[in-house]
Short mmCIF file of C-alpha atoms and ligand atoms in Angstrom, two decimals:
data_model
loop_
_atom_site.label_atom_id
_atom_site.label_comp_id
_atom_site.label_asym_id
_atom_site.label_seq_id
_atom_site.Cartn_x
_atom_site.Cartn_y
_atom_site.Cartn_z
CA UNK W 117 140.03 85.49 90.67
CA UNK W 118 139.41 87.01 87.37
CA UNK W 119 136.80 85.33 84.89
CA UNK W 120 137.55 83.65 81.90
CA UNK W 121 134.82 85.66 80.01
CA UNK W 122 134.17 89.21 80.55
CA UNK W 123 130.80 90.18 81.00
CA UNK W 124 129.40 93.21 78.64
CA UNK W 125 130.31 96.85 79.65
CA UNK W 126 126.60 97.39 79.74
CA UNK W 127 125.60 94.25 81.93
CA UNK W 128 128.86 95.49 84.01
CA UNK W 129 126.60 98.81 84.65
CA UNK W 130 123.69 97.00 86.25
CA UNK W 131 124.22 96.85 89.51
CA UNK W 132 123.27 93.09 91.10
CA UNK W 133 119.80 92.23 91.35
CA UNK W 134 118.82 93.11 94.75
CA UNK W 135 117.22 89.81 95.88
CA UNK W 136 120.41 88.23 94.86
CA UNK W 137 122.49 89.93 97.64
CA UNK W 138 119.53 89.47 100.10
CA UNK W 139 119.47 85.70 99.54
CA UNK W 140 123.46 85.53 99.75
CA UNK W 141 123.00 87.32 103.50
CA UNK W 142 119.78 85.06 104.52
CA UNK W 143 121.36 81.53 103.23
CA UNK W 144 124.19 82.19 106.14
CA UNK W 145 121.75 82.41 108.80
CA UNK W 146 119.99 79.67 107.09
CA UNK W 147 122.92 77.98 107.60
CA UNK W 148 123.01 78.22 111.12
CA UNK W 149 119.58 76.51 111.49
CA UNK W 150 117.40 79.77 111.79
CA UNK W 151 114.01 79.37 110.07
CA UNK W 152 113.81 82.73 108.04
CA UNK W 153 110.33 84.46 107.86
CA UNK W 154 110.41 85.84 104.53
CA UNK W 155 108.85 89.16 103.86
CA UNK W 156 111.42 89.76 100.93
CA UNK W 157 110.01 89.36 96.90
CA UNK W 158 106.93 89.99 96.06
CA UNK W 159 105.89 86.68 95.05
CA UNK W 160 102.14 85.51 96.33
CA UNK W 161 102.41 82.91 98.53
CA UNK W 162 98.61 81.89 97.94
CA UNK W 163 97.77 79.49 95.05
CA UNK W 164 96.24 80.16 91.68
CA UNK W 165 92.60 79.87 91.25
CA UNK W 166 91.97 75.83 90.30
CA UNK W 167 89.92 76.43 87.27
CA UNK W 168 92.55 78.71 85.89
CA UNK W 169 95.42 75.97 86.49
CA UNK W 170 92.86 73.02 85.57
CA UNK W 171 92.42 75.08 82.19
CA UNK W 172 96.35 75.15 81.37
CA UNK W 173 96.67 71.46 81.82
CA UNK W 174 93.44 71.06 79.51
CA UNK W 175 95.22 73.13 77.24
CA UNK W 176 98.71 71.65 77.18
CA UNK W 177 97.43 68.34 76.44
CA UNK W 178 96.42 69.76 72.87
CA UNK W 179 98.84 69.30 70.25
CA UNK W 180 98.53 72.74 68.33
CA UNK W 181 98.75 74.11 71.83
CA UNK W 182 102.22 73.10 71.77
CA UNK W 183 103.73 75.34 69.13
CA UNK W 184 105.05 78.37 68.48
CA UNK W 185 102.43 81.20 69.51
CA UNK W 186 102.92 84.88 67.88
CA UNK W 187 105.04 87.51 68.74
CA UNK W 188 101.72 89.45 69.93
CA UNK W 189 99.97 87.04 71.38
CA UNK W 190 96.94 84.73 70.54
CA UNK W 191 93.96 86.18 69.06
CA UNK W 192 91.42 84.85 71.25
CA UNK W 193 93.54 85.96 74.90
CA UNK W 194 94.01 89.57 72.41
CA UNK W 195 90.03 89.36 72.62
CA UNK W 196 90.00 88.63 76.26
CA UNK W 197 92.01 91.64 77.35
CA UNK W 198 89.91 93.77 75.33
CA UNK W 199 86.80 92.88 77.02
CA UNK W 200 88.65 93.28 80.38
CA UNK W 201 89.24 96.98 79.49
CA UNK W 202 85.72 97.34 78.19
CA UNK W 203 84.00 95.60 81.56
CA UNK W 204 86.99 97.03 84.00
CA UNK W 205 87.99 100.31 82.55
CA UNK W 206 84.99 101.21 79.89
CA UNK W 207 87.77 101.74 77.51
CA UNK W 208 87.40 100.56 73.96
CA UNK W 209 90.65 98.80 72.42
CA UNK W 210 91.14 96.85 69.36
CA UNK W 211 92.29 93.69 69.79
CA UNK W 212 94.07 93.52 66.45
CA UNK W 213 96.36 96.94 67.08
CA UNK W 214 96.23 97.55 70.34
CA UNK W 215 97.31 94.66 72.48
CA UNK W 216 100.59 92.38 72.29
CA UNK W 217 100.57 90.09 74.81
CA UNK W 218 104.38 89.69 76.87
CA UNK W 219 106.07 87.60 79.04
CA UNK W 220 105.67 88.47 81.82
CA UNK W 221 105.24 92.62 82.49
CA UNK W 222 108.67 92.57 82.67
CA UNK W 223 109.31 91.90 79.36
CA UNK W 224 107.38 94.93 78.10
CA UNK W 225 108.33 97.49 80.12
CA UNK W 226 112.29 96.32 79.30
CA UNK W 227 111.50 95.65 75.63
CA UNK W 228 109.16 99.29 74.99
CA UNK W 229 112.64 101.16 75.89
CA UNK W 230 114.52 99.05 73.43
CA UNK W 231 111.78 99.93 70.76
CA UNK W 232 111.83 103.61 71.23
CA UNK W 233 114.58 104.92 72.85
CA UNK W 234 117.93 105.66 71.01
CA UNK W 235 121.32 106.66 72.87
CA UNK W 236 121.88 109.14 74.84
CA UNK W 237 117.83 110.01 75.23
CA UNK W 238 116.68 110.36 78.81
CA UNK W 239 114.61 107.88 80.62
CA UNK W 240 112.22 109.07 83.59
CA UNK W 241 112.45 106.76 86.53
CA UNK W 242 110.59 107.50 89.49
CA UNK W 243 112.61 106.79 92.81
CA UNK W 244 111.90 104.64 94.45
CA UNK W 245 110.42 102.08 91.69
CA UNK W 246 110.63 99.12 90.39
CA UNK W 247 114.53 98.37 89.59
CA UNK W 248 113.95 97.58 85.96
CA UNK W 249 112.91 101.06 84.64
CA UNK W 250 116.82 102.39 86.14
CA UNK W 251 118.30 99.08 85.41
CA UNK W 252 117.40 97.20 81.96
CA UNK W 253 115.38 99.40 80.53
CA UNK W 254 117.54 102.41 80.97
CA UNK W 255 121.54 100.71 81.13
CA UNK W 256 120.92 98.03 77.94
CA UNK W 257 119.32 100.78 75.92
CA UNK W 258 122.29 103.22 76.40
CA UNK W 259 119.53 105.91 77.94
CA UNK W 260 120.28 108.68 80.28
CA UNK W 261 117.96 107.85 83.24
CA UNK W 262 117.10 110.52 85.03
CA UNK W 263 115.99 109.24 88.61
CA UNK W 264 113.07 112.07 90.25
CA UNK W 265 112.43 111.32 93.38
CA UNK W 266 108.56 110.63 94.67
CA UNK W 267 107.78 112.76 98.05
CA UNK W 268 106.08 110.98 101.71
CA UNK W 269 104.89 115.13 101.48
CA UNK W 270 102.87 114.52 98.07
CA UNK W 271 101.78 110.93 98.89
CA UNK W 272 104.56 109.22 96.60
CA UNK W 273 103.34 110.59 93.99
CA UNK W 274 105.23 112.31 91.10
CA UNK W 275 105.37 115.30 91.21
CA UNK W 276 105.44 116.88 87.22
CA UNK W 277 106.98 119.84 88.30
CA UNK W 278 110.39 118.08 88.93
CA UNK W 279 110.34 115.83 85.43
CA UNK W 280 112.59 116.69 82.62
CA UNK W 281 110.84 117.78 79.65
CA UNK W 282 113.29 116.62 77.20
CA UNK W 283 112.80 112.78 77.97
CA UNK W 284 111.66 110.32 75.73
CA UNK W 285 110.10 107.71 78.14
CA UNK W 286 108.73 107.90 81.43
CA UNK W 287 107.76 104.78 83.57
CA UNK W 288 105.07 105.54 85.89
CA UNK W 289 103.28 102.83 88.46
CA UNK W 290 100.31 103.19 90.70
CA UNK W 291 99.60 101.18 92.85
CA UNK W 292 102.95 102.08 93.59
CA UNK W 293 105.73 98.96 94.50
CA UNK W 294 107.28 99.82 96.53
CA UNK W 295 105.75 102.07 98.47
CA UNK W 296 101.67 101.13 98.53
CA UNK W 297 100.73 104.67 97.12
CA UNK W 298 97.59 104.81 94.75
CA UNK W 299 96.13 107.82 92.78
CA UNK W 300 93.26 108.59 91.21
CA UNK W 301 92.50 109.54 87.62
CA UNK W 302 92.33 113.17 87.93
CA UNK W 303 96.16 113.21 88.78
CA UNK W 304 96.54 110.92 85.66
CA UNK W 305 94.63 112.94 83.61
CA UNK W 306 97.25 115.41 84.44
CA UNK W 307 100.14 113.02 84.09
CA UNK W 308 99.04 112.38 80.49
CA UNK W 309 98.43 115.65 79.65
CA UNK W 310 101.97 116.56 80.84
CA UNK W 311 103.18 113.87 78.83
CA UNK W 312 101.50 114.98 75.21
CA UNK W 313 102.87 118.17 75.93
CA UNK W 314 106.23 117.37 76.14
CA UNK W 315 105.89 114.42 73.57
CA UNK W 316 107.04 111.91 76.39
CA UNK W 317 106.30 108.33 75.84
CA UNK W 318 104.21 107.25 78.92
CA UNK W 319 104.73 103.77 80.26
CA UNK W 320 102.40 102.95 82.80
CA UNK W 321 102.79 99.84 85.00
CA UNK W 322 99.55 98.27 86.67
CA UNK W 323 100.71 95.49 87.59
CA UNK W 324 98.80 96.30 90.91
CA UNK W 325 95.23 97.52 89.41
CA UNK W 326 93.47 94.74 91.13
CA UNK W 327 95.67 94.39 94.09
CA UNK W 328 93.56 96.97 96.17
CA UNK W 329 91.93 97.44 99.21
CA UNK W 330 89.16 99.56 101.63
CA UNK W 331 86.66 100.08 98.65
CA UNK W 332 89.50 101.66 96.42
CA UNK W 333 89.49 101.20 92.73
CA UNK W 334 92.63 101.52 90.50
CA UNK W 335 92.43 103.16 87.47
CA UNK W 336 93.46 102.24 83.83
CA UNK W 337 96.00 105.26 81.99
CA UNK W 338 93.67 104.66 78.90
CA UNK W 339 90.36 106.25 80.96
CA UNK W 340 92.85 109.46 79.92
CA UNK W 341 93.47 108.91 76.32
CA UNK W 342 95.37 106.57 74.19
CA UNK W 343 98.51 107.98 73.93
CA UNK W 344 100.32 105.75 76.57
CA UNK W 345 100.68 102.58 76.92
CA UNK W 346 99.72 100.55 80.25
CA UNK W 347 101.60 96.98 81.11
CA UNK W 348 98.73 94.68 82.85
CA UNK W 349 99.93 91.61 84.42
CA UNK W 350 98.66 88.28 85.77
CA UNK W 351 101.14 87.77 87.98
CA UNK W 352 100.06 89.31 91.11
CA UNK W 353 95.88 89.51 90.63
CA UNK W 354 95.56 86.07 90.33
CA UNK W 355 98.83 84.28 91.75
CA UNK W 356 100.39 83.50 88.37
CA UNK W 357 103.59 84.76 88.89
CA UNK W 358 105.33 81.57 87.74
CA UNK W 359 103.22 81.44 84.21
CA UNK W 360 105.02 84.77 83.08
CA UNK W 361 102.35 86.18 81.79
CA UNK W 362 101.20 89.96 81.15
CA UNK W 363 99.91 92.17 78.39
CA UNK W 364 100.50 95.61 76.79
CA UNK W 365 97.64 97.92 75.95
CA UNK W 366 97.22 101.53 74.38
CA UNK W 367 98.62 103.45 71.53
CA UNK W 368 99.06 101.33 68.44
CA UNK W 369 102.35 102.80 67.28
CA UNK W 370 103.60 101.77 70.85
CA UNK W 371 102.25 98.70 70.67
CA UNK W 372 103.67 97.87 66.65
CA UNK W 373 107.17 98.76 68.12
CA UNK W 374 106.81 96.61 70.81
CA UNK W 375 105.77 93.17 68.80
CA UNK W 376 108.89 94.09 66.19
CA UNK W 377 110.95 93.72 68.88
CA UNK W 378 109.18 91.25 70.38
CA UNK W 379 109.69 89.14 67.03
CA UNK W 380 113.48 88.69 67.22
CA UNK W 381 113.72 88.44 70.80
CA UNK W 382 111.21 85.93 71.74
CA UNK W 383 108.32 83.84 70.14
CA UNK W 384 105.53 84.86 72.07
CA UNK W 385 104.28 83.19 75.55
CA UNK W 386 103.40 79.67 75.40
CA UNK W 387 100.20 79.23 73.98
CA UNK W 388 98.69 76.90 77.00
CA UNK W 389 99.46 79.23 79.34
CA UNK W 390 97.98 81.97 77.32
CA UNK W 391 94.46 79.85 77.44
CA UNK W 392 94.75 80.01 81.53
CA UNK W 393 94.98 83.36 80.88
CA UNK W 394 91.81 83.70 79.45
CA UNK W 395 90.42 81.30 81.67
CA UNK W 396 91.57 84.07 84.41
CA UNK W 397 89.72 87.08 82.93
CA UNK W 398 87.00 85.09 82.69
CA UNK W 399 86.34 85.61 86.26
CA UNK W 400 85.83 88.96 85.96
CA UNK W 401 81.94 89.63 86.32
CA UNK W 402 80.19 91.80 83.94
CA UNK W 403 80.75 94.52 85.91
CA UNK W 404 84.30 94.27 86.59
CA UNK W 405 84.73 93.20 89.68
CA UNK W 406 86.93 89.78 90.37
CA UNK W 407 84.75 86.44 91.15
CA UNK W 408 85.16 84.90 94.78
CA UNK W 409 87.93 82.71 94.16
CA UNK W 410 90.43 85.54 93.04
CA UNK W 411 88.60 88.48 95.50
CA UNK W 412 89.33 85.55 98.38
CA UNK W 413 93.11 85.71 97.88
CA UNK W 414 93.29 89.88 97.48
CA UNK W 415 90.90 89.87 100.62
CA UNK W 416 93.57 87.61 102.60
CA UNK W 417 96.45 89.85 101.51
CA UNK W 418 94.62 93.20 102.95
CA UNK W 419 93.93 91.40 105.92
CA UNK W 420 97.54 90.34 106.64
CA UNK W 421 98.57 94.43 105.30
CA UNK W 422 96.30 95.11 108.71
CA UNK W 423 97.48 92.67 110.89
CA UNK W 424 101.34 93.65 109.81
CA UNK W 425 101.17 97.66 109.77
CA UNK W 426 99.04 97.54 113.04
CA UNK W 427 101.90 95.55 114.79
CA UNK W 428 104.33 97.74 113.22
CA UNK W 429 102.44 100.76 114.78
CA UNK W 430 102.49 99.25 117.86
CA UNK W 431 106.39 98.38 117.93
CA UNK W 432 106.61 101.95 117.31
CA UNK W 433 107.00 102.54 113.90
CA UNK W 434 104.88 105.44 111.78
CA UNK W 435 103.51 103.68 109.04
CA UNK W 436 100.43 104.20 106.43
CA UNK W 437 97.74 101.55 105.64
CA UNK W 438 98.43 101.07 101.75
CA UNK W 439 94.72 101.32 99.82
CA UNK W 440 96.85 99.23 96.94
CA UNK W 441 99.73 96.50 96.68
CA UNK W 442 100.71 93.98 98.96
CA UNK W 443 103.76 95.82 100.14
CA UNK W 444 104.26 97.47 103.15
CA UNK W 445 106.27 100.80 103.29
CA UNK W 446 108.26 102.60 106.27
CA UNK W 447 110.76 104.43 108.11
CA UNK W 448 112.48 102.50 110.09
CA UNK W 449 114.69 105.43 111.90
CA UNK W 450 118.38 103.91 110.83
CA UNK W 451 119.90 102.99 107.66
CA UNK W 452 117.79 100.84 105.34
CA UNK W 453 120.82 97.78 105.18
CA UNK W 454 121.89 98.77 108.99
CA UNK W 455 117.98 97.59 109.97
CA UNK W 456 117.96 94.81 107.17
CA UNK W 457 120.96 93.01 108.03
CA UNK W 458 119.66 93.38 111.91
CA UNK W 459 116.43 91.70 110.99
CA UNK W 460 118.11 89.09 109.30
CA UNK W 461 119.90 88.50 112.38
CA UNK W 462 116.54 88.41 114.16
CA UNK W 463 115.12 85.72 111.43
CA UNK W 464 113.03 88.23 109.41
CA UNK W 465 113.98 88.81 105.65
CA UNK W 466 112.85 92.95 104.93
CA UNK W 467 113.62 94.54 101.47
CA UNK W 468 115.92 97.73 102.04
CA UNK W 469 114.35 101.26 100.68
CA UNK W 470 117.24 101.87 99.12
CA UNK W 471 116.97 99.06 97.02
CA UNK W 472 114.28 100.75 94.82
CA UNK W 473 116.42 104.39 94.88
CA UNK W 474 119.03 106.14 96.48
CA UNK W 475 116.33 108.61 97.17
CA UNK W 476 115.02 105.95 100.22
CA UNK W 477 117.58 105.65 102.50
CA UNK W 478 115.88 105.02 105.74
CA UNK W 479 112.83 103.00 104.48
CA UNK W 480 111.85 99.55 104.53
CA UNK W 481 109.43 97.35 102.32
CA UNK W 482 107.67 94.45 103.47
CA UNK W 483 105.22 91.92 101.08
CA UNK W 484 102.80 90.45 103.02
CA UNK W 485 103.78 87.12 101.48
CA UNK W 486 103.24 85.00 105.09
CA UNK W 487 99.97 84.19 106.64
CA UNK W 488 99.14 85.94 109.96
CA UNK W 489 100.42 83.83 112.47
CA UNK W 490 103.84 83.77 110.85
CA UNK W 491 103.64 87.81 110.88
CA UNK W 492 102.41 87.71 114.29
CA UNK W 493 105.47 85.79 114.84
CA UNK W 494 108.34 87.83 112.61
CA UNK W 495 106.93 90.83 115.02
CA UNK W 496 107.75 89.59 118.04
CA UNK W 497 111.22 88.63 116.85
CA UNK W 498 111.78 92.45 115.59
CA UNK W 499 111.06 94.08 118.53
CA UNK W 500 110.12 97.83 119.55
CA UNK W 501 111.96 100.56 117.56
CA UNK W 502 115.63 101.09 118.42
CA UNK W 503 114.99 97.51 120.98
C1 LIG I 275 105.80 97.40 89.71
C2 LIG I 275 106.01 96.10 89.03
N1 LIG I 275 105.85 96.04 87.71
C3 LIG I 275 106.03 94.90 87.04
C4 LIG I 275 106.37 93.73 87.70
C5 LIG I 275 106.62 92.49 86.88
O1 LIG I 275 105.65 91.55 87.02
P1 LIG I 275 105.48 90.35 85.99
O2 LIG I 275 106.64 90.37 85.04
O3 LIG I 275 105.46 89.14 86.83
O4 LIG I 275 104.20 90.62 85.27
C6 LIG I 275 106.54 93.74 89.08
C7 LIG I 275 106.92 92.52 89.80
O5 LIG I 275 107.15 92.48 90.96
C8 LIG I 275 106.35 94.96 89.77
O6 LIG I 275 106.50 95.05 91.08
#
C-alpha cells in the first residue's frame, strides 16, 4: 500500500536502521514463546553508578535546573571535561572554546558533517563502522562517502594508504565498534599527520576510551595535536546510555561550527542530566583512572568478553580477545544474515558483519550485554561450527 506522505529523497537513501530489521525477525520467534538471549545493541545491561543517578534526581528537583541549558553546554560540566582531559589525557583544553557538550555522541558526529561539509564533498567512512558516519552524516549532508575498508591483516586498522586525499571529513574510532580493535598513539600520530596534510577534517569517536581491558589504555586524538576533534561519551563508561549524554573536544573552529548548528537544531542537553554528568567524572581519581564503582562494571564486561570468546574458541570459531569495547568480533564461516537468522532460530540474537559494511560479509558481532550464565547458556544453544 502506498503512503499518504512521502518520505524525503534523502531519508529514502538511508537504508533501515539495522536493529530495526533484527527486532522485526526476533519478535516472531518471540512470538512463538522462545526466550531470546540478546547479544544484539550495544546497550549496557549493568546499572549506572548510584551517586551519579542520586545526583540527577538532586538536580532535577531544582527549579533553574529545569530550563533551557545552552547550545554548548553548561559551564561548570564544560569545566569538568576539561579536567578529565587534563587528569586522563594531560591535554590542556579551554573550557570556553573548546568543548560543546551534545546529546548524546551521536548528535555530534551527525551534526560536525552538517557544519562542514557542503555537497558533493567526500566523507571517509571506515568499513565496517558505526552506521551513522555512511548513513546520517554522509546521506542528509548530500556527501560522497567513500567507504575504505579496515583489514583482519593490519589489525582493523586504517590503513592511510587506501584514503582519498580529496575528502573533507574522515570519521575514525578506536576502540573500534564493531570489531574490538584498539591502537596506540603512534599510529594516531600518523593518522593526524595524514590528516593536516591533506587538510581533512578528523572526527574521532571514543566513545570506547574507557571501555578497555588487560592493562590497555586508550588514547585521546588531542595527545597528537588539536586539529581534530574527538566525540567522548557517557554512554558506555558509565552505563548512561539512556541520559544521552556526550561531549565534543578539540579544535575551536570545529567546535564553533558545531554549537551554530547545534543552536537551531536543539537547545542543549537537559541541564539535570548534565549535573550527573559531572557527578560521573568526578569519579575519575587524580590520576585518571575510574573509581571502583565504574572500574566494577568495565571489569564485569571483560570478564564476560573471556567467558564468551573462550566458548566461541571452543565451538570452533577463530576469534581475538578484544583489549577494548564490549563487542565481540568473528568469522563465522557462512554468510553474516545466513548465520544470524540461524541463531535466531536457535534463541540467540547476533548482529550481522555486514551490518557495519559491505566490506564484512562473513563476520559476526556480539555485545557482551548478558551476564555469564546466560552466555554460558546462548553457547550451548549455538552449537559447534557448521553443527
Ligand atoms: C562507535 C560509536 N560511536 C558513538 C556511539 C553513540 O553513543 P552515544 O550517542 O550514546 O554517546 C556509539 C553507540 O553505540 C558507538 O558505537
Amino acid at each position: 500500500m502506498g503512503s499518504k506522505f512521502k518520505q524525503a529523497e534523502r531519508l529514502q537513501k538511508l537504508p533501515p536502521y539495522l536493529f530495526v530489521r533484527l527486532e522485526q525477525l526476533a519478535a516472531k520467534k518471540k512470538a512463538e514463546g522462545v526466550k531470546m538471549i540478546d547479544f544484539g545493541i550495544g546497550d549496557p545491561d549493568l546499572p549506572c553508578p548510584g551517586e551519579i543517578v542520586r545526583a540527577m534526581k538532586k538536580a532535577a528537583d531544582v527549579n533553574g535546573n529545569q530550563k533551557y541549558s545552552s547550545s554548548q553546554g553548561e559551564k561548570d560540566l564544560r569545566d569538568a571535561v576539561a579536567e578529565y582531559y587534563r587528569k586522563r589525557f594531560n591535554v590542556k583544553v579551554n573550557p570556553d572554546t573548546e568543548v560543546c557538550i551534545t546529546i548524546g555522541s551521536k548528535e555530534g558526529i551527525f551534526n560536525i558533517a552538517q557544519a562542514f561539509v557542503n555537497d558533493g564533498e567526500k566523507i571517509i567512512a571506515p568499513s565496517p563502522g558505526y552506521p551513522v558516519y555512511s548513513g546520517a552524516a554522509s546521506i542528509f549532508n548530500n556527501a560522497v562517502c567513500d567507504k575504505v575498508a579496515l583489514e583482519p591483516e593490519n589489525g582493523w586498522l586504517l590503513n592511510m594508504d587506501d584514503c582519498p586525499t580529496d575528502a573533507r571529513l574522515m570519521y575514525l574510532n578506536y576502540p573500534n565498534n564493531p570489531t574490538g580493535a584498539t591502537c596506540d598513539v603512534k599510529y594516531l600520530k600518523g593518522v593526524s599527520k595524514w590528516a593536516r596534510r591533506n587538510k581533512t577534517i578528523l572526527a574521532y569517536d571514543n566513545a570506547y576510551c574507557e571501555m578497555t581491558y588487560d592493562g590497555y589504555k586508550a588514547p585521546s586524538i588531542l595527545e597528537t595535536g588539536k586539529d581534530a576533534v574527538e566525540f567522548g561519551s557517557f554512554s558506555k563508561t558509565f552505563c548512561m546510555t539512556g541520559f544521552r549524554l556526550g561531549f565534543a573536544v578539540g579544535n575551536e573552529d570545529l567546535v564553533a561550527g558545531l554549537i551554530k548548528c547545534k543552536g537551531q537544531v536543539d537547545s542543549g542537553a537537559p541541564i539535570f542530566v548534565q549535573k550527573a554528568a559531572i557527578a560521573a567524572l568526578h569519579m575519575y581519581t587524580d590520576d585518571g583512572d575510574l573509581k571502583a564503582a565504574v572500574r566494577g562494571n568495565i571489569d564485569e564486561f571483560g570478564e564476560r568478553r573471556k567467558v564468551l570468546v573462550e566458548g566461541l574458541r571452543e565451538l570452533g570459531y577463530e576469534c581475538e580477545m578484544p583489549k577494548g569495547t564490549f563487542y565481540v568480533w568473528f568469522d563465522c564461516g557462512k554468510t553474516s544474515m545466513e548465520f544470524t537468522q540461524e541463531m535466531i532460530g536457535r534463541g540467540v540474537i547476533v548482529t550481522p558483519g555486514t551490518g557495519f559494511g559491505e566490506t564484512c560479509e562473513g563476520y559476526i558481532r556480539m555485545a557482551v550485554t548478558k551476564p555469564a550464565d546466560q552466555i554460558q547458556a546462548a553457547l550451548k544453544r549455538m552449537g559447534k561450527k557448521n553443527d
